[in-house]
Amino acid sequence: MQEQEQGSVLKKKSLEQLIESSKGGIIIRENPLFNNSTPASNLLDKESHLEVVSVMMADMTTEATMVEIERKINFLMKVVEERDHEIAALKDQMKACETAESSKTSAIKTKDKGKVVLQEN
């Protein structure tokens, strides 16, 4: 009966630690239920149960983390793509302005017949 109570307390403590760790990152603590005076056979049973619970929680946490990371990466890729389009549009604008300026300059040179006059906007 005492082993069942200890097992119940152990499960409760383990779940509390796992729930707390999934809220704000990983928290590693020494479990007070495991001490050097606990017989090795009891430790093996308790540790195997803890490993199963930990792995189950870790898998869910890892999957949720991966989904969140994937969502953030997709968002960043969209932002980069939008910026690339903005940069391309600005480059096109600059080329258009340069072309317009160079055509104005050559028109002024032709009009003044040899005089070099540059007009600034």
PDB file of C-alpha atoms in Angstrom:
ATOM      1  CA  MET A   1       0.000   0.000   0.000  1.00  0.00           C
ATOM      2  CA  GLN A   2       2.822   2.370   0.843  1.00  0.00           C
ATOM      3  CA  GLU A   3       4.394   1.714  -2.576  1.00  0.00           C
ATOM      4  CA  GLN A   4       1.135   2.684  -4.290  1.00  0.00           C
ATOM      5  CA  GLU A   5       1.006   5.935  -2.313  1.00  0.00           C
ATOM      6  CA  GLN A   6       4.617   6.672  -3.192  1.00  0.00           C
ATOM      7  CA  GLY A   7       3.872   5.857  -6.831  1.00  0.00           C
ATOM      8  CA  SER A   8       0.870   8.186  -6.772  1.00  0.00           C
ATOM      9  CA  VAL A   9       2.903  10.987  -5.216  1.00  0.00           C
ATOM     10  CA  LEU A  10       5.668  10.337  -7.727  1.00  0.00           C
ATOM     11  CA  LYS A  11       3.237  10.524 -10.658  1.00  0.00           C
ATOM     12  CA  LYS A  12       1.744  13.752  -9.318  1.00  0.00           C
ATOM     13  CA  LYS A  13       5.149  15.370  -8.796  1.00  0.00           C
ATOM     14  CA  SER A  14       6.355  14.212 -12.224  1.00  0.00           C
ATOM     15  CA  LEU A  15       3.313  15.593 -13.984  1.00  0.00           C
ATOM     16  CA  GLU A  16       3.589  18.890 -12.091  1.00  0.00           C
ATOM     17  CA  GLN A  17       7.213  19.221 -13.164  1.00  0.00           C
ATOM     18  CA  LEU A  18       6.418  18.331 -16.769  1.00  0.00           C
ATOM     19  CA  ILE A  19       3.484  20.735 -16.944  1.00  0.00           C
ATOM     20  CA  GLU A  20       5.587  23.490 -15.421  1.00  0.00           C
ATOM     21  CA  SER A  21       8.439  22.787 -17.833  1.00  0.00           C
ATOM     22  CA  SER A  22       6.164  22.980 -20.884  1.00  0.00           C
ATOM     23  CA  LYS A  23       4.969  26.458 -19.840  1.00  0.00           C
ATOM     24  CA  GLY A  24       8.261  28.271 -19.652  1.00  0.00           C
ATOM     25  CA  GLY A  25      10.986  26.137 -21.148  1.00  0.00           C
ATOM     26  CA  ILE A  26      12.704  23.120 -19.711  1.00  0.00           C
ATOM     27  CA  ILE A  27      13.206  23.031 -15.973  1.00  0.00           C
ATOM     28  CA  ILE A  28      15.442  20.315 -14.594  1.00  0.00           C
ATOM     29  CA  ARG A  29      15.097  19.571 -10.918  1.00  0.00           C
ATOM     30  CA  GLU A  30      16.289  16.860  -8.652  1.00  0.00           C
ATOM     31  CA  ASN A  31      13.352  14.735  -7.566  1.00  0.00           C
ATOM     32  CA  PRO A  32      13.148  14.564  -3.754  1.00  0.00           C
ATOM     33  CA  LEU A  33      11.424  11.171  -3.978  1.00  0.00           C
ATOM     34  CA  PHE A  34      14.647   9.643  -5.275  1.00  0.00           C
ATOM     35  CA  ASN A  35      17.346   9.487  -2.649  1.00  0.00           C
ATOM     36  CA  ASN A  36      20.282   7.243  -2.011  1.00  0.00           C
ATOM     37  CA  SER A  37      18.384   5.211   0.605  1.00  0.00           C
ATOM     38  CA  THR A  38      15.759   3.993  -1.905  1.00  0.00           C
ATOM     39  CA  PRO A  39      16.369   0.341  -2.903  1.00  0.00           C
ATOM     40  CA  ALA A  40      17.605  -0.146  -6.463  1.00  0.00           C
ATOM     41  CA  SER A  41      14.620  -2.304  -7.495  1.00  0.00           C
ATOM     42  CA  ASN A  42      12.171   0.465  -6.519  1.00  0.00           C
ATOM     43  CA  LEU A  43      14.266   3.011  -8.382  1.00  0.00           C
ATOM     44  CA  LEU A  44      14.096   1.012 -11.603  1.00  0.00           C
ATOM     45  CA  ASP A  45      10.293   0.814 -11.484  1.00  0.00           C
ATOM     46  CA  LYS A  46       9.933   4.507 -10.705  1.00  0.00           C
ATOM     47  CA  GLU A  47      12.511   5.592 -13.270  1.00  0.00           C
ATOM     48  CA  SER A  48      10.926   3.550 -16.057  1.00  0.00           C
ATOM     49  CA  HIS A  49       7.541   5.119 -15.332  1.00  0.00           C
ATOM     50  CA  LEU A  50       9.103   8.585 -15.302  1.00  0.00           C
ATOM     51  CA  GLU A  51      10.829   7.932 -18.615  1.00  0.00           C
ATOM     52  CA  VAL A  52       7.546   6.928 -20.267  1.00  0.00           C
ATOM     53  CA  VAL A  53       5.753  10.029 -18.985  1.00  0.00           C
ATOM     54  CA  SER A  54       8.697  12.262 -19.874  1.00  0.00           C
ATOM     55  CA  VAL A  55       8.969  10.869 -23.396  1.00  0.00           C
ATOM     56  CA  MET A  56       5.239  11.277 -23.988  1.00  0.00           C
ATOM     57  CA  MET A  57       5.350  14.905 -22.841  1.00  0.00           C
ATOM     58  CA  ALA A  58       8.589  15.574 -24.709  1.00  0.00           C
ATOM     59  CA  ASP A  59       7.122  14.226 -27.952  1.00  0.00           C
ATOM     60  CA  MET A  60       4.056  16.465 -27.659  1.00  0.00           C
ATOM     61  CA  THR A  61       6.156  19.457 -26.699  1.00  0.00           C
ATOM     62  CA  THR A  62       8.613  18.815 -29.532  1.00  0.00           C
ATOM     63  CA  GLU A  63       5.805  18.455 -32.057  1.00  0.00           C
ATOM     64  CA  ALA A  64       4.140  21.665 -30.868  1.00  0.00           C
ATOM     65  CA  THR A  65       7.486  23.454 -30.945  1.00  0.00           C
ATOM     66  CA  MET A  66       8.199  22.225 -34.464  1.00  0.00           C
ATOM     67  CA  VAL A  67       4.770  23.400 -35.660  1.00  0.00           C
ATOM     68  CA  GLU A  68       5.408  26.821 -34.126  1.00  0.00           C
ATOM     69  CA  ILE A  69       8.891  27.048 -35.675  1.00  0.00           C
ATOM     70  CA  GLU A  70       7.504  26.011 -39.070  1.00  0.00           C
ATOM     71  CA  ARG A  71       4.801  28.686 -38.805  1.00  0.00           C
ATOM     72  CA  LYS A  72       7.405  31.347 -37.973  1.00  0.00           C
ATOM     73  CA  ILE A  73       9.676  30.250 -40.831  1.00  0.00           C
ATOM     74  CA  ASN A  74       6.785  30.433 -43.303  1.00  0.00           C
ATOM     75  CA  PHE A  75       5.933  33.919 -42.051  1.00  0.00           C
ATOM     76  CA  LEU A  76       9.545  35.065 -42.424  1.00  0.00           C
ATOM     77  CA  MET A  77       9.745  33.599 -45.931  1.00  0.00           C
ATOM     78  CA  LYS A  78       6.646  35.598 -46.916  1.00  0.00           C
ATOM     79  CA  VAL A  79       8.155  38.772 -45.450  1.00  0.00           C
ATOM     80  CA  VAL A  80      11.415  38.214 -47.346  1.00  0.00           C
ATOM     81  CA  GLU A  81       9.502  37.565 -50.572  1.00  0.00           C
ATOM     82  CA  GLU A  82       7.515  40.792 -50.121  1.00  0.00           C
ATOM     83  CA  ARG A  83      10.725  42.732 -49.475  1.00  0.00           C
ATOM     84  CA  ASP A  84      12.290  41.222 -52.587  1.00  0.00           C
ATOM     85  CA  HIS A  85       9.338  42.492 -54.624  1.00  0.00           C
ATOM     86  CA  GLU A  86       9.671  45.939 -53.029  1.00  0.00           C
ATOM     87  CA  ILE A  87      13.392  46.019 -53.825  1.00  0.00           C
ATOM     88  CA  ALA A  88      12.756  44.976 -57.433  1.00  0.00           C
ATOM     89  CA  ALA A  89      10.089  47.692 -57.792  1.00  0.00           C
ATOM     90  CA  LEU A  90      12.455  50.335 -56.372  1.00  0.00           C
ATOM     91  CA  LYS A  91      15.233  49.221 -58.737  1.00  0.00           C
ATOM     92  CA  ASP A  92      12.829  49.547 -61.675  1.00  0.00           C
ATOM     93  CA  GLN A  93      11.871  53.032 -60.469  1.00  0.00           C
ATOM     94  CA  MET A  94      15.518  54.044 -60.222  1.00  0.00           C
ATOM     95  CA  LYS A  95      16.226  52.789 -63.747  1.00  0.00           C
ATOM     96  CA  ALA A  96      13.205  54.683 -65.062  1.00  0.00           C
ATOM     97  CA  CYS A  97      14.383  57.876 -63.347  1.00  0.00           C
ATOM     98  CA  GLU A  98      17.933  57.421 -64.652  1.00  0.00           C
ATOM     99  CA  THR A  99      16.617  56.827 -68.169  1.00  0.00           C
ATOM    100  CA  ALA A 100      14.408  59.912 -67.966  1.00  0.00           C
ATOM    101  CA  GLU A 101      17.290  62.045 -66.671  1.00  0.00           C
ATOM    102  CA  SER A 102      19.691  60.852 -69.349  1.00  0.00           C
ATOM    103  CA  SER A 103      17.150  61.583 -72.092  1.00  0.00           C
ATOM    104  CA  LYS A 104      16.601  65.111 -70.675  1.00  0.00           C
ATOM    105  CA  THR A 105      20.348  65.738 -70.571  1.00  0.00           C
ATOM    106  CA  SER A 106      20.879  64.663 -74.174  1.00  0.00           C
ATOM    107  CA  ALA A 107      17.897  66.779 -75.307  1.00  0.00           C
ATOM    108  CA  ILE A 108      19.353  69.847 -73.608  1.00  0.00           C
ATOM    109  CA  LYS A 109      22.809  69.214 -75.140  1.00  0.00           C
ATOM    110  CA  THR A 110      21.323  68.971 -78.623  1.00  0.00           C
ATOM    111  CA  LYS A 111      19.230  72.091 -78.154  1.00  0.00           C
ATOM    112  CA  ASP A 112      22.118  74.240 -76.986  1.00  0.00           C
ATOM    113  CA  LYS A 113      24.376  73.063 -79.832  1.00  0.00           C
ATOM    114  CA  GLY A 114      27.548  72.192 -78.087  1.00  0.00           C
ATOM    115  CA  LYS A 115      26.993  73.982 -74.783  1.00  0.00           C
ATOM    116  CA  VAL A 116      26.977  71.600 -71.894  1.00  0.00           C
ATOM    117  CA  VAL A 117      24.145  72.535 -69.597  1.00  0.00           C
ATOM    118  CA  LEU A 118      23.020  70.184 -66.904  1.00  0.00           C
ATOM    119  CA  GLN A 119      19.728  70.798 -65.285  1.00  0.00           C
ATOM    120  CA  GLU A 120      19.117  69.549 -61.765  1.00  0.00           C
ATOM    121  CA  ASN A 121      15.697  68.881 -60.314  1.00  0.00           C
TER     122      ASN A 121
END
